[in-house]
Amino acid sequence: MIPENANSDRLTELEGAVLGMIAVRGPCTPYVLRREFTDSPSRFWSASSGAVYPLVRRLATRGLIRVARKTRDGREGSLYALTPAGSTALAEWVSGLDQPESISVPPDPLRSRVAFFEVLEPARREEAVVRAIDALKDHLERTREYTESERARGNRFETLISQGAQRMVETRLVWLNDVLLELRACPHPSMSREDTE
Amino acid sequence: MIPENANSDRLTELEGAVLGMIAVRGPCTPYVLRREFTDSPSRFWSASSGAVYPLVRRLATRGLIRVARKTRDGREGSLYALTPAGSTALAEWVSGLDQPESISVPPDPLRSRVAFFEVLEPARREEAVVRAIDALKDHLERTREYTESERARGNRFETLISQGAQRMVETRLVWLNDVLLELRACPHPSMSREDTE
DNA sequence: TCCATCATGTAAACAGTTACATGATTGC
DNA sequence: GCAATCATGTAACTGTTTACATGATGGA
């Protein structure tokens, strides 16, 4: 009689990533997970304690991870390991590569800003783009270094990931140059309409 | 004596986009904004009413938009227009192109899944990638059509934006092919560690 | 007249950030 | 012994999604 819709719920990106980390590194404390994220060059998750600890508890109550053992020192910490259900859920999440949410283009602050460039005066548009291009070149340099360091350390998957990020930076740079060319080719007046009908 | 930290607060991506839309289309009802988002091919915001209406009210209490006039029909709707403060805030937001949050690589579900590929058996990895490549090709086709339709309609900025999205799809496709090649070059055993120390 | 859809909302749940609290350990 | 940091958390707030409610309008 009891509805047995066991798990049904999907994992968020962060839950997936945490399961993944526990899987590849073995049992982890929340703090170790936290550091793993803050050390990585990507800034897409702050991995603040206010996020990690509740997330870990959530995964535990869903039966995807469990306490493997306590930490030895005076602190009341625990090492969490995957359960078989967690392993399955992780494999499904990773295989979700072909789902629409994974396939569709992720939002990009560059695109969403350029989309409204007509509200700026032409001179200001160009300044902004030029500054962004400089910043991107800088970022590209650091991304390349990171890729190289991962390659040197023989981390195949990490190298692939960093290469992916690097390709994205390169493409965004190329695109911003397109934008600059288009701006120069056709200076397009700015609109000021505040209260036009 | 009263602290006059007038606005100080930054705009979220969505707030920026809403201000931008009001700026380029003139006074809008929340519903029109909603449709604008749901009609666009990008799926990055559901633009549900539960998000739009509070957001509009938020912008209004911050003095960035104001009611231009009521709608004529029986419904109790309002058209919102930018205030001068809103115009300024929008211009600042758009110029924020070069800020670190805009420059850093946006998170990508493809990358975050491939990062944990070692938990899958080699065969399953390849299947997943192949399916994702197919789905991406499909997506690319539709993105190209959209770019063409925007170009045909003479929307310069919209064309640029769609080109940007298209370049991203192309790059993601190229990268997934890299991944496939690497997988084939070096089939790398899967790890099953559930409870290894 | 009745049904789909247009249009405007509200309520609850949820995930994540920021800021704070607190105790243990390590290095000087 | 004292400061920095390591490590584990909690509380309040924010923004978004999901689900629901409700009334108006237009076409069959």
PDB file of C-alpha atoms in Angstrom, chain B:
ATOM      1  CA  MET B   1      22.317  59.869  10.010  1.00  0.00           C
ATOM      2  CA  ILE B   2      20.395  57.398   7.921  1.00  0.00           C
ATOM      3  CA  PRO B   3      22.910  55.337   5.956  1.00  0.00           C
ATOM      4  CA  GLU B   4      22.461  56.303   2.338  1.00  0.00           C
ATOM      5  CA  ASN B   5      23.727  53.217   0.602  1.00  0.00           C
ATOM      6  CA  ALA B   6      21.099  53.926  -2.030  1.00  0.00           C
ATOM      7  CA  ASN B   7      21.241  50.937  -4.335  1.00  0.00           C
ATOM      8  CA  SER B   8      24.680  49.336  -3.981  1.00  0.00           C
ATOM      9  CA  ASP B   9      23.201  45.923  -4.871  1.00  0.00           C
ATOM     10  CA  ARG B  10      24.252  44.248  -8.086  1.00  0.00           C
ATOM     11  CA  LEU B  11      21.787  42.912 -10.585  1.00  0.00           C
ATOM     12  CA  THR B  12      21.354  39.191 -11.118  1.00  0.00           C
ATOM     13  CA  GLU B  13      21.558  37.880 -14.674  1.00  0.00           C
ATOM     14  CA  LEU B  14      17.819  37.696 -14.805  1.00  0.00           C
ATOM     15  CA  GLU B  15      17.244  41.161 -13.451  1.00  0.00           C
ATOM     16  CA  GLY B  16      19.707  42.513 -15.990  1.00  0.00           C
ATOM     17  CA  ALA B  17      17.994  40.683 -18.806  1.00  0.00           C
ATOM     18  CA  VAL B  18      14.563  41.944 -17.751  1.00  0.00           C
ATOM     19  CA  LEU B  19      15.777  45.533 -17.578  1.00  0.00           C
ATOM     20  CA  GLY B  20      17.339  45.050 -20.998  1.00  0.00           C
ATOM     21  CA  MET B  21      14.134  43.777 -22.504  1.00  0.00           C
ATOM     22  CA  ILE B  22      12.136  46.640 -21.120  1.00  0.00           C
ATOM     23  CA  ALA B  23      14.749  49.010 -22.509  1.00  0.00           C
ATOM     24  CA  VAL B  24      14.728  47.660 -26.046  1.00  0.00           C
ATOM     25  CA  ARG B  25      11.020  46.902 -26.404  1.00  0.00           C
ATOM     26  CA  GLY B  26       9.632  49.748 -24.389  1.00  0.00           C
ATOM     27  CA  PRO B  27       7.139  49.360 -21.527  1.00  0.00           C
ATOM     28  CA  CYS B  28       6.193  45.727 -20.894  1.00  0.00           C
ATOM     29  CA  THR B  29       3.799  43.768 -18.754  1.00  0.00           C
ATOM     30  CA  PRO B  30       5.306  40.920 -16.756  1.00  0.00           C
ATOM     31  CA  TYR B  31       3.493  38.508 -19.004  1.00  0.00           C
ATOM     32  CA  VAL B  32       5.143  39.890 -22.122  1.00  0.00           C
ATOM     33  CA  LEU B  33       8.561  39.485 -20.487  1.00  0.00           C
ATOM     34  CA  ARG B  34       7.659  35.951 -19.591  1.00  0.00           C
ATOM     35  CA  ARG B  35       6.712  35.113 -23.160  1.00  0.00           C
ATOM     36  CA  GLU B  36       9.866  36.694 -24.483  1.00  0.00           C
ATOM     37  CA  PHE B  37      11.907  34.241 -22.420  1.00  0.00           C
ATOM     38  CA  THR B  38       9.860  31.136 -23.026  1.00  0.00           C
ATOM     39  CA  ASP B  39       9.757  31.818 -26.778  1.00  0.00           C
ATOM     40  CA  SER B  40      13.522  32.175 -27.051  1.00  0.00           C
ATOM     41  CA  PRO B  41      15.285  28.922 -27.912  1.00  0.00           C
ATOM     42  CA  SER B  42      17.580  29.057 -24.887  1.00  0.00           C
ATOM     43  CA  ARG B  43      16.273  27.066 -21.943  1.00  0.00           C
ATOM     44  CA  PHE B  44      18.305  28.697 -19.239  1.00  0.00           C
ATOM     45  CA  TRP B  45      15.394  30.312 -17.505  1.00  0.00           C
ATOM     46  CA  SER B  46      11.914  28.900 -17.136  1.00  0.00           C
ATOM     47  CA  ALA B  47      10.630  32.429 -16.564  1.00  0.00           C
ATOM     48  CA  SER B  48       7.785  30.996 -14.525  1.00  0.00           C
ATOM     49  CA  SER B  49       5.270  33.433 -13.146  1.00  0.00           C
ATOM     50  CA  GLY B  50       6.513  32.638  -9.676  1.00  0.00           C
ATOM     51  CA  ALA B  51       9.835  34.123 -10.727  1.00  0.00           C
ATOM     52  CA  VAL B  52       8.782  36.996 -12.969  1.00  0.00           C
ATOM     53  CA  TYR B  53       6.176  38.735 -10.859  1.00  0.00           C
ATOM     54  CA  PRO B  54       8.293  38.932  -7.695  1.00  0.00           C
ATOM     55  CA  LEU B  55      11.291  40.002  -9.766  1.00  0.00           C
ATOM     56  CA  VAL B  56       9.361  42.848 -11.354  1.00  0.00           C
ATOM     57  CA  ARG B  57       8.101  43.992  -7.984  1.00  0.00           C
ATOM     58  CA  ARG B  58      11.664  43.855  -6.670  1.00  0.00           C
ATOM     59  CA  LEU B  59      12.937  46.052  -9.473  1.00  0.00           C
ATOM     60  CA  ALA B  60      10.062  48.464  -8.881  1.00  0.00           C
ATOM     61  CA  THR B  61      10.734  48.843  -5.153  1.00  0.00           C
ATOM     62  CA  ARG B  62      14.392  49.432  -5.982  1.00  0.00           C
ATOM     63  CA  GLY B  63      13.284  52.285  -8.208  1.00  0.00           C
ATOM     64  CA  LEU B  64      14.704  50.813 -11.412  1.00  0.00           C
ATOM     65  CA  ILE B  65      11.359  50.461 -13.150  1.00  0.00           C
ATOM     66  CA  ARG B  66       7.966  52.018 -12.563  1.00  0.00           C
ATOM     67  CA  VAL B  67       4.418  51.572 -13.751  1.00  0.00           C
ATOM     68  CA  ALA B  68       4.037  53.500 -16.996  1.00  0.00           C
ATOM     69  CA  ARG B  69       0.306  52.880 -17.196  1.00  0.00           C
ATOM     70  CA  LYS B  70      -2.362  50.291 -16.589  1.00  0.00           C
ATOM     71  CA  THR B  71      -3.450  47.832 -19.211  1.00  0.00           C
ATOM     72  CA  ARG B  72      -6.737  48.748 -20.803  1.00  0.00           C
ATOM     73  CA  ASP B  73      -8.663  45.510 -20.598  1.00  0.00           C
ATOM     74  CA  GLY B  74     -10.455  44.096 -17.563  1.00  0.00           C
ATOM     75  CA  ARG B  75      -7.290  42.587 -16.147  1.00  0.00           C
ATOM     76  CA  GLU B  76      -5.413  44.378 -13.433  1.00  0.00           C
ATOM     77  CA  GLY B  77      -2.092  44.465 -15.270  1.00  0.00           C
ATOM     78  CA  SER B  78       0.501  47.197 -15.554  1.00  0.00           C
ATOM     79  CA  LEU B  79       3.093  48.197 -18.088  1.00  0.00           C
ATOM     80  CA  TYR B  80       6.499  48.814 -16.562  1.00  0.00           C
ATOM     81  CA  ALA B  81       9.063  51.230 -17.956  1.00  0.00           C
ATOM     82  CA  LEU B  82      12.659  52.020 -17.006  1.00  0.00           C
ATOM     83  CA  THR B  83      13.360  54.915 -14.674  1.00  0.00           C
ATOM     84  CA  PRO B  84      16.534  56.957 -15.208  1.00  0.00           C
ATOM     85  CA  ALA B  85      18.085  54.998 -12.326  1.00  0.00           C
ATOM     86  CA  GLY B  86      17.105  51.826 -14.131  1.00  0.00           C
ATOM     87  CA  SER B  87      18.752  53.028 -17.305  1.00  0.00           C
ATOM     88  CA  THR B  88      21.977  53.698 -15.423  1.00  0.00           C
ATOM     89  CA  ALA B  89      21.881  50.359 -13.635  1.00  0.00           C
ATOM     90  CA  LEU B  90      21.299  48.565 -16.920  1.00  0.00           C
ATOM     91  CA  ALA B  91      24.198  50.330 -18.631  1.00  0.00           C
ATOM     92  CA  GLU B  92      26.463  49.361 -15.738  1.00  0.00           C
ATOM     93  CA  TRP B  93      25.292  45.790 -15.852  1.00  0.00           C
ATOM     94  CA  VAL B  94      25.894  45.519 -19.589  1.00  0.00           C
ATOM     95  CA  SER B  95      29.347  47.088 -19.235  1.00  0.00           C
ATOM     96  CA  GLY B  96      30.151  44.447 -16.619  1.00  0.00           C
ATOM     97  CA  LEU B  97      31.305  42.312 -19.539  1.00  0.00           C
ATOM     98  CA  ASP B  98      34.863  42.416 -18.256  1.00  0.00           C
ATOM     99  CA  GLN B  99      34.161  41.443 -14.662  1.00  0.00           C
ATOM    100  CA  PRO B 100      35.508  38.122 -13.390  1.00  0.00           C
ATOM    101  CA  GLU B 101      32.021  36.618 -13.120  1.00  0.00           C
ATOM    102  CA  SER B 102      31.475  37.281 -16.805  1.00  0.00           C
ATOM    103  CA  ILE B 103      34.916  36.193 -17.929  1.00  0.00           C
ATOM    104  CA  SER B 104      35.227  32.889 -16.090  1.00  0.00           C
ATOM    105  CA  VAL B 105      34.047  29.819 -17.945  1.00  0.00           C
ATOM    106  CA  PRO B 106      30.390  29.062 -17.239  1.00  0.00           C
ATOM    107  CA  PRO B 107      29.666  25.615 -15.778  1.00  0.00           C
ATOM    108  CA  ASP B 108      28.850  22.982 -18.364  1.00  0.00           C
ATOM    109  CA  PRO B 109      26.957  19.757 -17.590  1.00  0.00           C
ATOM    110  CA  LEU B 110      28.961  17.954 -20.260  1.00  0.00           C
ATOM    111  CA  ARG B 111      32.245  18.754 -18.565  1.00  0.00           C
ATOM    112  CA  SER B 112      31.005  17.993 -15.064  1.00  0.00           C
ATOM    113  CA  ARG B 113      29.833  14.549 -16.180  1.00  0.00           C
ATOM    114  CA  VAL B 114      32.871  13.604 -18.221  1.00  0.00           C
ATOM    115  CA  ALA B 115      34.935  14.561 -15.178  1.00  0.00           C
ATOM    116  CA  PHE B 116      33.663  11.411 -13.472  1.00  0.00           C
ATOM    117  CA  PHE B 117      33.729   9.059 -16.435  1.00  0.00           C
ATOM    118  CA  GLU B 118      36.010   6.665 -14.661  1.00  0.00           C
ATOM    119  CA  VAL B 119      33.072   5.408 -12.619  1.00  0.00           C
ATOM    120  CA  LEU B 120      31.504   4.011 -15.814  1.00  0.00           C
ATOM    121  CA  GLU B 121      32.654   0.914 -17.605  1.00  0.00           C
ATOM    122  CA  PRO B 122      34.484   1.758 -20.831  1.00  0.00           C
ATOM    123  CA  ALA B 123      31.668   0.461 -23.042  1.00  0.00           C
ATOM    124  CA  ARG B 124      29.093   2.575 -21.292  1.00  0.00           C
ATOM    125  CA  ARG B 125      31.281   5.652 -21.566  1.00  0.00           C
ATOM    126  CA  GLU B 126      31.483   5.345 -25.303  1.00  0.00           C
ATOM    127  CA  GLU B 127      27.751   4.765 -25.688  1.00  0.00           C
ATOM    128  CA  ALA B 128      27.012   7.858 -23.653  1.00  0.00           C
ATOM    129  CA  VAL B 129      29.400  10.037 -25.621  1.00  0.00           C
ATOM    130  CA  VAL B 130      28.095   8.794 -28.957  1.00  0.00           C
ATOM    131  CA  ARG B 131      24.508   9.530 -27.954  1.00  0.00           C
ATOM    132  CA  ALA B 132      25.521  12.969 -26.731  1.00  0.00           C
ATOM    133  CA  ILE B 133      27.327  13.702 -29.997  1.00  0.00           C
ATOM    134  CA  ASP B 134      24.199  12.806 -31.941  1.00  0.00           C
ATOM    135  CA  ALA B 135      22.072  15.019 -29.752  1.00  0.00           C
ATOM    136  CA  LEU B 136      24.563  17.869 -30.130  1.00  0.00           C
ATOM    137  CA  LYS B 137      24.554  17.575 -33.927  1.00  0.00           C
ATOM    138  CA  ASP B 138      20.816  17.862 -33.845  1.00  0.00           C
ATOM    139  CA  HIS B 139      21.001  20.866 -31.591  1.00  0.00           C
ATOM    140  CA  LEU B 140      23.601  22.460 -33.838  1.00  0.00           C
ATOM    141  CA  GLU B 141      21.303  22.124 -36.814  1.00  0.00           C
ATOM    142  CA  ARG B 142      18.505  23.953 -35.041  1.00  0.00           C
ATOM    143  CA  THR B 143      20.857  26.632 -33.732  1.00  0.00           C
ATOM    144  CA  ARG B 144      22.102  27.266 -37.264  1.00  0.00           C
ATOM    145  CA  GLU B 145      18.570  27.625 -38.545  1.00  0.00           C
ATOM    146  CA  TYR B 146      17.843  30.117 -35.805  1.00  0.00           C
ATOM    147  CA  THR B 147      20.958  32.138 -36.621  1.00  0.00           C
ATOM    148  CA  GLU B 148      19.942  32.213 -40.276  1.00  0.00           C
ATOM    149  CA  SER B 149      16.412  33.329 -39.487  1.00  0.00           C
ATOM    150  CA  GLU B 150      17.721  36.147 -37.313  1.00  0.00           C
ATOM    151  CA  ARG B 151      20.163  37.202 -39.987  1.00  0.00           C
ATOM    152  CA  ALA B 152      17.433  37.119 -42.590  1.00  0.00           C
ATOM    153  CA  ARG B 153      15.291  39.358 -40.432  1.00  0.00           C
ATOM    154  CA  GLY B 154      18.142  41.830 -40.152  1.00  0.00           C
ATOM    155  CA  ASN B 155      18.473  41.637 -36.369  1.00  0.00           C
ATOM    156  CA  ARG B 156      22.152  42.441 -36.009  1.00  0.00           C
ATOM    157  CA  PHE B 157      22.526  41.918 -32.279  1.00  0.00           C
ATOM    158  CA  GLU B 158      20.284  38.885 -32.163  1.00  0.00           C
ATOM    159  CA  THR B 159      22.315  37.388 -34.988  1.00  0.00           C
ATOM    160  CA  LEU B 160      25.527  37.963 -33.048  1.00  0.00           C
ATOM    161  CA  ILE B 161      24.059  36.327 -29.974  1.00  0.00           C
ATOM    162  CA  SER B 162      22.857  33.321 -31.869  1.00  0.00           C
ATOM    163  CA  GLN B 163      26.228  33.037 -33.580  1.00  0.00           C
ATOM    164  CA  GLY B 164      27.825  33.006 -30.154  1.00  0.00           C
ATOM    165  CA  ALA B 165      25.564  30.188 -29.044  1.00  0.00           C
ATOM    166  CA  GLN B 166      26.263  28.362 -32.294  1.00  0.00           C
ATOM    167  CA  ARG B 167      30.019  28.637 -31.822  1.00  0.00           C
ATOM    168  CA  MET B 168      29.602  27.142 -28.351  1.00  0.00           C
ATOM    169  CA  VAL B 169      27.671  24.165 -29.692  1.00  0.00           C
ATOM    170  CA  GLU B 170      30.302  23.634 -32.357  1.00  0.00           C
ATOM    171  CA  THR B 171      33.103  23.770 -29.818  1.00  0.00           C
ATOM    172  CA  ARG B 172      31.345  21.398 -27.453  1.00  0.00           C
ATOM    173  CA  LEU B 173      30.908  19.013 -30.354  1.00  0.00           C
ATOM    174  CA  VAL B 174      34.568  19.196 -31.284  1.00  0.00           C
ATOM    175  CA  TRP B 175      35.511  18.619 -27.677  1.00  0.00           C
ATOM    176  CA  LEU B 176      33.243  15.589 -27.293  1.00  0.00           C
ATOM    177  CA  ASN B 177      34.968  14.133 -30.331  1.00  0.00           C
ATOM    178  CA  ASP B 178      38.290  14.670 -28.570  1.00  0.00           C
ATOM    179  CA  VAL B 179      36.861  12.819 -25.606  1.00  0.00           C
ATOM    180  CA  LEU B 180      35.746   9.956 -27.805  1.00  0.00           C
ATOM    181  CA  LEU B 181      39.166   9.675 -29.408  1.00  0.00           C
ATOM    182  CA  GLU B 182      40.868   9.686 -26.033  1.00  0.00           C
ATOM    183  CA  LEU B 183      38.501   7.009 -24.735  1.00  0.00           C
ATOM    184  CA  ARG B 184      39.277   4.820 -27.725  1.00  0.00           C
ATOM    185  CA  ALA B 185      43.000   5.472 -27.574  1.00  0.00           C
ATOM    186  CA  CYS B 186      43.194   4.465 -23.956  1.00  0.00           C
ATOM    187  CA  PRO B 187      40.288   2.443 -22.586  1.00  0.00           C
ATOM    188  CA  HIS B 188      41.267   2.965 -18.976  1.00  0.00           C
ATOM    189  CA  PRO B 189      39.564   0.478 -16.656  1.00  0.00           C
ATOM    190  CA  SER B 190      36.632   1.574 -14.549  1.00  0.00           C
ATOM    191  CA  MET B 191      37.119   1.801 -10.858  1.00  0.00           C
ATOM    192  CA  SER B 192      34.700   0.197  -8.472  1.00  0.00           C
ATOM    193  CA  ARG B 193      35.579   1.243  -5.012  1.00  0.00           C
ATOM    194  CA  GLU B 194      32.317   1.690  -3.102  1.00  0.00           C
ATOM    195  CA  ASP B 195      34.088   0.851   0.105  1.00  0.00           C
ATOM    196  CA  THR B 196      37.782   0.815  -0.480  1.00  0.00           C
ATOM    197  CA  GLU B 197      39.602   2.796   2.149  1.00  0.00           C
TER     198      GLU B 197
END
